[in-house]
């Protein structure tokens, strides 16, 4: 057993240990502990950890199975990431357009934007997705493009409506003295916005935009419902061919989403500290 | 006529006969609240005018209307011979559009009580942004001028600092440099020292004194520093409840006023 203990165990490096099935005892337990502590550190997903431990009696050695799932699931990574990037991009643009429209001089523009924001915030993203996917093509006989585009548009419009409020709120939160100073320097409305207000407002938006981007990342999993082959889709496929592995499959799926979110968590933190500088406070 | 006297007349003409700003029966109300009740006021090119008066009397409102931050309820403000808030079209007078206002606003600069520096720009950028973008001046030339101006207010060694790294007095000096590089004909100062710690007031007043004595632009100073007003102002206005109740030379108003309300105000001030 000594040689087992001496090995430093890297849970993502299991392929090295072909032996573990025959020496399942301590080795498997140790790995199981590692996985468990990893899962516990992700407190949000506690519920799932418990589900997993109920199957752990027979599934103690399944860590290698879990690792083997990863290549399968990463086949969906490209879709998840491309949908994330595209829908986040659309959400940002829509957020700025709608946010600026809501504070424009034109009543018509304000009302129109108001309706858009309330409709998209007030109804569920899944239903919006199904509307774009099933209802609109039937009702109006138009094709909105591929499933990918439909998913991206639905998520982009939905989160754009939430984020437009962040844009609007941040712009209105810029100190009035800043606007007065830029008027006193004879800037045009457009120059005031571009040179003085937006640079400060954007700094204030960064934390909220970071959080919404993480939410968009999680929402991309909905595109599996309209037949896109993302991470969750492959998870579902694997589960249907191996029902007893369902808990483990979804743990791995969760972990993958969690790892995807990490860069955004980090960027948001970094952004927050940048944002603290460079905003007028009085 | 001798050559000398011709020159004198010319000097008088340029200095004293040209009103750069005129207020005519200007009133301002916020809802039912009448803040200013018929202001008439002439300011000549290069003249230094101090406005004093109790809190809430409308001092800030008078200069904010000139800076176009507040629109008068009635009356006319004439800047450089043109009506600031009105323009002529087909012989009738209509509310001024943004282009008209912006043309006249270019003559005016303002320094605020709370500095209002742009926090996301260095102090050099603060000075350069408007000449470059608003006046479309050459970047290099603007940079040189901005550095000169910052040196003049004693901040030549902090060009790349951000406002958050400066003291209140330093911020206010940057704000003055920023207004000065625009080369206004009229500069407005709204209680520019009242947000400062007492020990920082002196350095800011020193800069204003320097400007007042060496630059030939007109200045309107709202201030509670009576000794300072006595020193730099050609003319002092006393404002009370939206009415100019006394105006004259600094010495007339601040030292020899016969008006009871002015005397009471000054007496209260001396006691503090
Ligand atoms: N935007 C506004 N809306 C409503 N009332 C206002 C507004 N601006 C100023 N006022 C009121 O108008 C009056 C005059 O204000 P102003 O700021 O001109 O006075 P001030 O003489 O500068 O006073 P202080 O010495 O306190 O600065 C005050 O009573 C103030 O409350
Ligand atoms: Mg005031």
XYZ file of C-alpha atoms and ligand atoms in Angstrom:
586
model
C 0.000 0.000 0.000
C 2.984 2.245 0.532
C 3.411 3.042 -3.108
C -0.125 4.278 -3.246
C 0.363 6.733 -0.411
C 3.592 8.006 -1.847
C 1.930 9.000 -5.056
C 0.850 12.574 -5.093
C -2.664 12.444 -6.225
C -3.896 14.715 -8.893
C -7.529 14.127 -9.544
C -7.218 15.255 -13.117
C -4.456 12.819 -13.764
C -6.131 9.539 -13.125
C -5.256 7.894 -16.375
C -1.828 7.245 -14.814
C -3.257 4.774 -12.349
C -4.599 1.796 -14.204
C -4.088 -0.128 -10.965
C -6.729 1.585 -9.006
C -9.552 -0.798 -9.789
C -7.731 -3.627 -8.162
C -6.568 -1.501 -5.244
C -9.725 0.419 -4.856
C -9.590 0.665 -1.069
C -7.436 3.510 0.204
C -6.571 4.941 -3.148
C -10.180 5.343 -4.169
C -11.100 6.742 -0.784
C -8.388 9.342 -0.930
C -9.509 10.483 -4.317
C -13.083 10.520 -3.229
C -12.093 12.791 -0.347
C -10.348 15.114 -2.706
C -13.368 15.352 -4.945
C -15.613 15.830 -1.963
C -13.545 18.646 -0.543
C -13.475 20.259 -3.933
C -17.216 20.033 -4.106
C -17.651 21.372 -0.605
C -15.606 24.385 -1.479
C -18.249 25.138 -4.037
C -20.838 25.789 -1.406
C -23.478 26.834 -3.907
C -23.648 23.301 -5.212
C -23.915 21.641 -1.817
C -27.190 19.963 -2.592
C -25.617 18.068 -5.395
C -22.718 16.990 -3.249
C -25.190 15.308 -0.959
C -26.840 13.555 -3.876
C -23.506 12.300 -4.967
C -22.506 10.982 -1.576
C -25.663 8.849 -1.454
C -24.359 6.945 -4.443
C -20.853 6.927 -3.147
C -21.174 3.528 -1.527
C -20.938 1.815 -4.837
C -19.436 4.779 -6.696
C -16.341 5.346 -4.622
C -13.944 4.585 -7.411
C -15.907 6.508 -9.967
C -13.567 9.429 -9.979
C -11.870 7.915 -12.979
C -15.228 7.606 -14.653
C -15.752 11.275 -13.903
C -12.495 12.175 -15.567
C -13.391 10.065 -18.566
C -16.567 12.071 -18.918
C -14.703 15.298 -19.407
C -13.564 14.748 -23.010
C -17.129 13.745 -23.884
C -18.537 16.902 -22.354
C -15.911 19.189 -23.790
C -17.353 18.420 -27.190
C -20.063 20.838 -26.076
C -17.607 23.440 -24.898
C -17.333 25.194 -28.250
C -21.092 25.729 -28.421
C -21.343 26.892 -24.809
C -18.486 29.344 -25.209
C -19.557 30.663 -28.605
C -23.120 31.189 -27.389
C -21.744 32.885 -24.279
C -19.513 35.282 -26.186
C -22.101 36.143 -28.834
C -25.032 36.573 -26.466
C -22.943 38.591 -24.002
C -21.837 40.792 -26.870
C -25.428 41.335 -27.999
C -26.544 41.911 -24.407
C -23.898 44.617 -23.916
C -24.817 46.408 -27.115
C -28.545 46.180 -26.444
C -27.920 47.358 -22.872
C -26.164 50.494 -24.080
C -28.686 51.256 -26.798
C -31.673 50.703 -24.511
C -30.007 52.376 -21.536
C -29.208 55.496 -23.541
C -32.657 55.477 -25.170
C -34.268 55.484 -21.769
C -32.622 58.793 -20.922
C -32.997 60.325 -24.370
C -35.017 63.466 -24.988
C -37.461 61.653 -27.255
C -40.575 60.495 -25.425
C -41.345 57.965 -28.159
C -37.934 56.361 -27.831
C -38.240 56.266 -24.048
C -41.691 54.662 -24.150
C -40.679 52.136 -26.783
C -37.597 51.114 -24.822
C -39.620 50.974 -21.645
C -41.995 48.434 -23.222
C -39.103 46.317 -24.476
C -37.406 46.283 -21.075
C -40.577 45.449 -19.152
C -41.596 42.670 -21.550
C -38.218 40.991 -21.531
C -37.653 41.375 -17.806
C -41.176 40.381 -16.943
C -41.304 37.075 -18.795
C -39.176 33.985 -18.573
C -36.146 33.408 -20.748
C -37.215 29.844 -21.603
C -40.559 31.049 -22.889
C -38.857 33.776 -24.914
C -36.534 31.175 -26.361
C -39.442 28.947 -27.326
C -41.270 31.908 -28.800
C -38.385 32.692 -31.075
C -37.830 29.029 -31.860
C -41.353 27.668 -32.307
C -43.935 30.436 -32.278
C -42.522 33.209 -34.421
C -41.610 31.016 -37.419
C -45.135 29.541 -37.342
C -46.987 32.817 -36.833
C -45.096 34.992 -39.240
C -43.603 32.384 -41.460
C -40.121 33.800 -41.049
C -36.951 31.954 -40.250
C -34.754 33.680 -37.716
C -31.734 31.681 -38.760
C -30.023 28.756 -37.128
C -30.693 27.483 -33.620
C -27.453 29.098 -32.605
C -28.693 32.517 -33.678
C -32.042 32.025 -32.000
C -30.374 31.088 -28.733
C -27.965 33.981 -28.931
C -30.679 36.502 -29.752
C -33.020 35.313 -27.010
C -30.325 35.387 -24.341
C -28.876 38.656 -25.639
C -32.233 40.435 -25.659
C -33.224 39.061 -22.280
C -30.048 40.059 -20.476
C -29.785 43.251 -22.496
C -33.049 44.356 -20.916
C -31.726 43.828 -17.391
C -28.389 45.390 -18.178
C -29.949 48.463 -19.788
C -31.081 49.395 -16.291
C -27.486 49.161 -15.113
C -26.411 51.468 -17.937
C -29.182 53.952 -17.239
C -28.620 53.910 -13.486
C -24.874 54.367 -13.805
C -25.216 57.311 -16.164
C -27.707 58.999 -13.857
C -25.422 58.306 -10.902
C -22.584 60.410 -12.302
C -22.223 63.495 -10.129
C -24.215 66.484 -11.453
C -21.185 68.695 -10.889
C -19.407 66.778 -13.640
C -22.074 67.741 -16.145
C -22.014 71.357 -14.997
C -18.239 71.495 -15.332
C -18.440 70.123 -18.864
C -21.144 72.663 -19.770
C -18.934 75.403 -18.333
C -16.178 74.185 -20.669
C -18.668 74.562 -23.529
C -18.784 70.878 -24.486
C -21.635 69.717 -26.694
C -24.147 67.198 -25.369
C -22.371 64.484 -27.270
C -18.935 65.495 -25.961
C -20.215 65.593 -22.403
C -21.492 62.058 -22.781
C -18.426 60.686 -24.517
C -15.640 62.469 -22.660
C -17.020 62.927 -19.171
C -20.131 60.931 -18.306
C -19.665 57.568 -20.016
C -16.061 57.002 -18.902
C -17.210 57.416 -15.312
C -20.484 55.548 -15.745
C -18.749 52.567 -17.352
C -16.472 52.275 -14.331
C -19.564 52.012 -12.185
C -21.115 49.395 -14.487
C -18.210 46.951 -14.342
C -19.236 44.971 -11.236
C -22.826 44.508 -12.397
C -21.774 43.680 -15.931
C -19.428 41.030 -14.549
C -22.194 39.455 -12.520
C -24.603 39.472 -15.435
C -21.982 37.904 -17.676
C -21.694 35.016 -15.247
C -25.470 34.690 -15.317
C -25.419 34.702 -19.123
C -22.848 31.941 -19.011
C -25.197 29.847 -16.897
C -28.183 30.731 -19.060
C -26.456 29.406 -22.178
C -27.349 25.909 -20.967
C -30.923 26.644 -22.075
C -29.915 26.326 -25.711
C -29.722 22.572 -25.198
C -33.538 22.766 -25.129
C -33.616 23.894 -28.738
C -31.251 21.211 -29.867
C -27.917 22.908 -29.544
C -25.088 20.562 -28.589
C -23.581 22.366 -25.649
C -22.090 20.941 -22.462
C -25.459 20.197 -20.933
C -26.652 18.490 -24.113
C -23.776 16.019 -23.989
C -24.423 15.534 -20.298
C -28.019 14.603 -21.093
C -26.898 12.231 -23.838
C -24.495 10.498 -21.498
C -27.141 10.187 -18.817
C -29.665 8.619 -21.189
C -27.172 5.916 -22.092
C -26.144 5.377 -18.478
C -28.892 6.295 -16.040
C -27.084 5.206 -12.880
C -24.320 7.712 -13.599
C -26.699 10.683 -13.656
C -25.560 12.250 -10.367
C -21.925 12.046 -11.317
C -22.526 13.361 -14.826
C -24.263 16.436 -13.517
C -21.601 17.029 -10.908
C -19.031 17.127 -13.663
C -21.293 19.383 -15.740
C -21.627 21.750 -12.801
C -17.906 21.750 -12.280
C -17.299 22.641 -15.878
C -19.676 25.581 -15.677
C -18.068 26.616 -12.447
C -14.622 26.576 -13.970
C -15.898 28.554 -16.950
C -17.196 31.195 -14.552
C -13.888 31.602 -12.746
C -12.253 33.974 -15.247
C -15.282 36.234 -15.088
C -15.303 36.197 -11.309
C -11.658 37.184 -11.396
C -12.179 39.868 -14.061
C -15.095 41.334 -12.148
C -13.005 41.615 -8.986
C -10.209 43.230 -10.916
C -12.675 45.545 -12.604
C -14.141 46.570 -9.280
C -10.802 47.729 -7.985
C -10.174 49.686 -11.175
C -13.659 51.133 -10.958
C -13.037 52.488 -7.474
C -10.566 54.929 -8.918
C -11.754 57.545 -11.327
C -15.306 58.172 -10.227
C -16.278 61.500 -8.694
C -17.348 61.229 -5.090
C -18.513 64.158 -3.071
C -5.361 116.663 -29.793
C -2.063 115.376 -28.470
C -1.027 111.831 -29.178
C -1.075 111.040 -25.488
C -4.652 112.098 -25.004
C -5.761 110.072 -28.036
C -4.202 107.034 -26.426
C -5.920 107.820 -23.166
C -9.270 108.019 -24.855
C -8.650 104.733 -26.604
C -7.719 103.188 -23.316
C -10.847 104.468 -21.689
C -12.853 103.170 -24.619
C -11.513 99.658 -24.400
C -11.528 99.505 -20.641
C -14.629 101.237 -19.540
C -17.213 101.845 -22.180
C -17.630 98.284 -23.363
C -20.053 96.313 -21.260
C -19.179 92.693 -21.644
C -22.214 91.569 -19.636
C -25.550 93.258 -19.012
C -28.442 91.972 -16.895
C -31.772 93.635 -17.662
C -34.715 93.036 -15.318
C -33.643 89.450 -14.844
C -35.847 87.345 -12.580
C -35.640 83.731 -11.568
C -38.219 81.581 -9.801
C -38.127 77.967 -8.737
C -41.827 77.123 -8.757
C -43.520 79.689 -6.550
C -40.256 80.708 -4.981
C -38.943 83.992 -6.408
C -35.193 83.804 -5.971
C -34.211 86.848 -8.035
C -36.503 89.860 -8.397
C -35.367 92.098 -11.231
C -31.599 92.173 -11.438
C -29.965 95.013 -13.378
C -26.244 94.889 -13.644
C -23.452 96.089 -15.937
C -20.064 94.487 -16.046
C -17.330 96.107 -18.127
C -14.468 94.369 -19.861
C -11.786 93.524 -17.366
C -13.836 94.588 -14.381
C -13.599 92.608 -11.143
C -16.945 92.372 -9.387
C -17.577 90.810 -6.000
C -21.066 89.673 -4.992
C -21.741 89.408 -1.280
C -24.870 88.773 0.722
C -26.561 86.389 3.120
C -27.019 82.705 2.390
C -29.939 82.005 0.070
C -30.038 85.544 -1.309
C -29.472 84.285 -4.874
C -25.757 84.936 -5.446
C -25.053 81.565 -6.974
C -28.177 81.760 -9.119
C -27.033 85.061 -10.662
C -23.813 83.600 -11.998
C -25.280 80.192 -12.877
C -27.633 81.933 -15.306
C -24.657 83.563 -17.000
C -22.934 80.176 -17.233
C -26.171 78.855 -18.821
C -26.643 76.315 -16.044
C -29.967 77.936 -15.161
C -32.425 79.698 -17.455
C -33.863 83.064 -16.330
C -37.612 83.208 -15.790
C -37.762 86.633 -17.455
C -35.492 89.464 -18.521
C -32.385 89.551 -20.686
C -28.755 88.719 -20.175
C -26.555 90.331 -22.825
C -23.106 88.874 -23.421
C -20.742 90.706 -25.721
C -23.666 92.572 -27.269
C -25.827 89.496 -27.899
C -28.791 88.166 -25.991
C -27.696 84.976 -24.275
C -31.048 83.215 -24.004
C -32.843 84.644 -27.020
C -32.198 84.868 -30.724
C -33.843 86.611 -33.645
C -35.517 84.718 -36.416
C -37.538 86.472 -39.109
C -37.592 89.563 -36.983
C -39.132 87.921 -33.933
C -37.360 86.900 -30.786
C -37.358 83.155 -30.031
C -35.631 81.029 -27.381
C -31.970 80.528 -28.244
C -30.912 77.195 -29.653
C -27.890 75.222 -28.506
C -25.665 76.629 -31.269
C -26.427 80.231 -30.314
C -25.893 79.582 -26.617
C -22.697 77.673 -27.204
C -21.246 80.546 -29.256
C -21.698 82.981 -26.385
C -20.830 80.486 -23.685
C -17.341 80.288 -25.150
C -16.708 83.724 -23.595
C -17.395 82.488 -20.100
C -15.553 80.239 -17.686
C -16.468 79.101 -14.197
C -14.794 77.729 -11.083
C -17.063 75.783 -8.732
C -17.279 75.450 -5.004
C -16.680 71.687 -5.231
C -14.005 71.859 -7.970
C -15.762 69.344 -10.255
C -12.524 68.109 -11.758
C -12.821 65.077 -14.032
C -11.679 62.206 -11.806
C -10.781 59.852 -14.652
C -8.254 62.262 -16.162
C -4.887 63.480 -14.943
C -4.738 67.139 -14.070
C -2.961 67.867 -17.351
C -5.712 66.056 -19.261
C -8.285 68.001 -17.271
C -6.787 71.195 -18.648
C -6.334 69.934 -22.192
C -9.639 68.223 -22.897
C -11.765 71.275 -23.663
C -9.301 73.299 -25.779
C -8.667 70.213 -27.902
C -12.221 68.948 -28.297
C -14.272 72.116 -27.956
C -12.012 74.709 -29.542
C -10.287 72.212 -31.840
C -6.906 73.711 -31.061
C -3.588 72.118 -31.845
C -2.766 69.451 -29.302
C 0.857 70.394 -28.882
C 0.126 74.043 -28.426
C -2.619 73.222 -25.905
C -0.285 70.971 -23.969
C 2.356 73.674 -23.692
C -0.195 76.223 -22.605
C -1.725 73.822 -20.068
C 1.651 73.054 -18.548
C 2.405 76.763 -18.315
C -0.913 77.373 -16.638
C -0.429 74.540 -14.160
C 3.006 75.898 -13.371
C 1.475 79.281 -12.801
C -0.891 77.857 -10.174
C 2.016 76.000 -8.585
C 1.274 72.469 -9.801
C 3.872 72.065 -12.529
C 5.323 69.079 -10.672
C 2.030 67.142 -10.533
C 0.994 67.064 -14.195
C 0.271 63.347 -14.242
C -1.476 63.143 -10.903
C -5.153 62.305 -10.693
C -7.465 64.667 -8.810
C -7.963 62.065 -6.066
C -4.264 62.391 -5.237
C -4.491 66.118 -4.528
C -5.549 68.271 -1.578
C -8.633 70.467 -1.838
C -6.560 73.581 -2.367
C -4.565 71.913 -5.124
C -7.766 70.684 -6.790
C -9.192 74.168 -6.788
C -6.026 75.547 -8.350
C -6.272 72.912 -11.099
C -9.892 73.930 -11.654
C -8.739 77.504 -12.197
C -6.013 76.453 -14.607
C -8.577 74.371 -16.502
C -10.871 77.374 -16.856
C -8.009 79.732 -17.753
C -6.602 77.694 -20.643
C -9.936 78.280 -22.392
C -9.105 82.009 -22.345
C -12.532 83.257 -21.323
C -13.431 86.948 -21.343
C -15.382 86.526 -18.124
C -14.524 84.213 -15.252
C -17.039 83.257 -12.582
C -16.008 82.101 -9.118
C -18.667 80.642 -6.830
C -17.391 80.589 -3.260
C -14.330 78.761 -4.421
C -12.758 78.622 -0.980
C -15.739 77.666 1.150
C -15.278 73.895 0.712
C -11.644 74.097 1.772
C -9.933 73.542 5.085
C -9.011 76.947 6.527
C -5.281 76.432 6.091
C -5.754 75.852 2.329
C -7.802 78.992 1.668
C -4.759 81.246 1.400
C -3.079 79.451 -1.483
C -6.255 79.585 -3.573
C -6.916 83.265 -2.866
C -3.313 83.973 -3.802
C -3.875 82.492 -7.260
C -7.075 84.488 -7.773
C -5.301 87.636 -6.677
C -2.571 86.920 -9.201
C -5.147 86.444 -11.971
C -7.068 89.553 -10.943
C -3.993 91.738 -11.013
C -2.340 90.372 -14.143
C -5.077 89.194 -16.507
C -7.463 91.526 -18.225
C -10.571 89.371 -18.214
C -13.663 90.344 -16.278
C -14.281 88.430 -13.056
C -17.364 87.899 -10.965
C -16.584 86.542 -7.531
C -19.208 85.278 -5.136
C -17.369 85.329 -1.849
C -17.548 85.484 1.891
C -13.948 86.706 2.172
C -14.527 90.416 2.786
C -10.876 91.416 3.071
C -10.155 89.624 -0.149
C -13.061 91.378 -1.907
C -11.774 94.705 -0.631
C -8.386 93.898 -2.123
C -9.291 92.673 -5.612
C -12.767 93.967 -6.463
C -13.406 97.137 -8.481
C -17.066 96.878 -7.642
C -19.032 95.159 -4.892
C -22.711 94.190 -5.005
C -24.715 93.453 -1.937
C -27.562 91.058 -2.630
C -30.416 90.412 -0.225
C -33.515 88.322 -0.907
C -33.039 88.459 -4.636
C -32.488 92.209 -4.891
C -29.253 94.149 -5.313
C -29.700 96.611 -2.478
C -26.359 98.303 -2.767
C -23.529 98.551 -5.258
C -20.425 100.661 -5.437
C -16.681 100.519 -5.114
C -15.323 97.979 -2.678
C -14.557 100.676 -0.182
C -17.992 102.300 -0.505
C -19.865 99.088 0.197
C -17.557 97.299 2.579
C -16.267 100.223 4.624
C -18.617 103.181 4.326
C -22.058 101.771 3.626
C -24.958 103.750 5.076
C -27.405 100.937 4.431
C -28.589 99.318 7.627
C -28.940 95.811 6.227
C -25.449 95.936 4.736
C -24.033 97.164 8.018
C -25.837 94.464 9.966
C -24.548 91.789 7.575
C -20.978 93.023 7.799
C -21.157 93.348 11.560
C -22.379 89.761 11.867
C -19.558 88.742 9.601
C -16.859 90.457 11.566
C -18.023 88.733 14.719
C -17.693 85.234 13.339
N -32.662 74.134 -8.471
C -33.300 74.750 -7.443
N -34.557 74.382 -7.120
C -35.212 74.984 -6.115
N -34.708 75.971 -5.357
C -33.446 76.386 -5.620
C -32.691 75.790 -6.677
N -31.480 76.395 -6.714
C -31.488 77.320 -5.722
N -32.671 77.319 -5.065
C -33.039 78.202 -3.959
O -32.816 79.523 -4.362
C -32.323 80.303 -3.266
C -31.069 81.023 -3.695
O -30.083 80.083 -3.953
P -28.582 80.470 -4.243
O -27.836 79.216 -4.288
O -28.526 81.370 -5.409
O -28.206 81.299 -2.939
P -26.780 81.817 -2.477
O -26.915 83.266 -2.261
O -25.745 81.355 -3.411
O -26.632 81.113 -1.083
P -25.336 80.491 -0.380
O -24.574 81.630 0.195
O -25.902 79.605 0.663
O -24.589 79.747 -1.438
C -32.104 79.346 -2.120
O -33.142 79.497 -1.200
C -32.160 77.993 -2.759
O -32.731 77.063 -1.880
Mg -24.157 79.909 -3.325
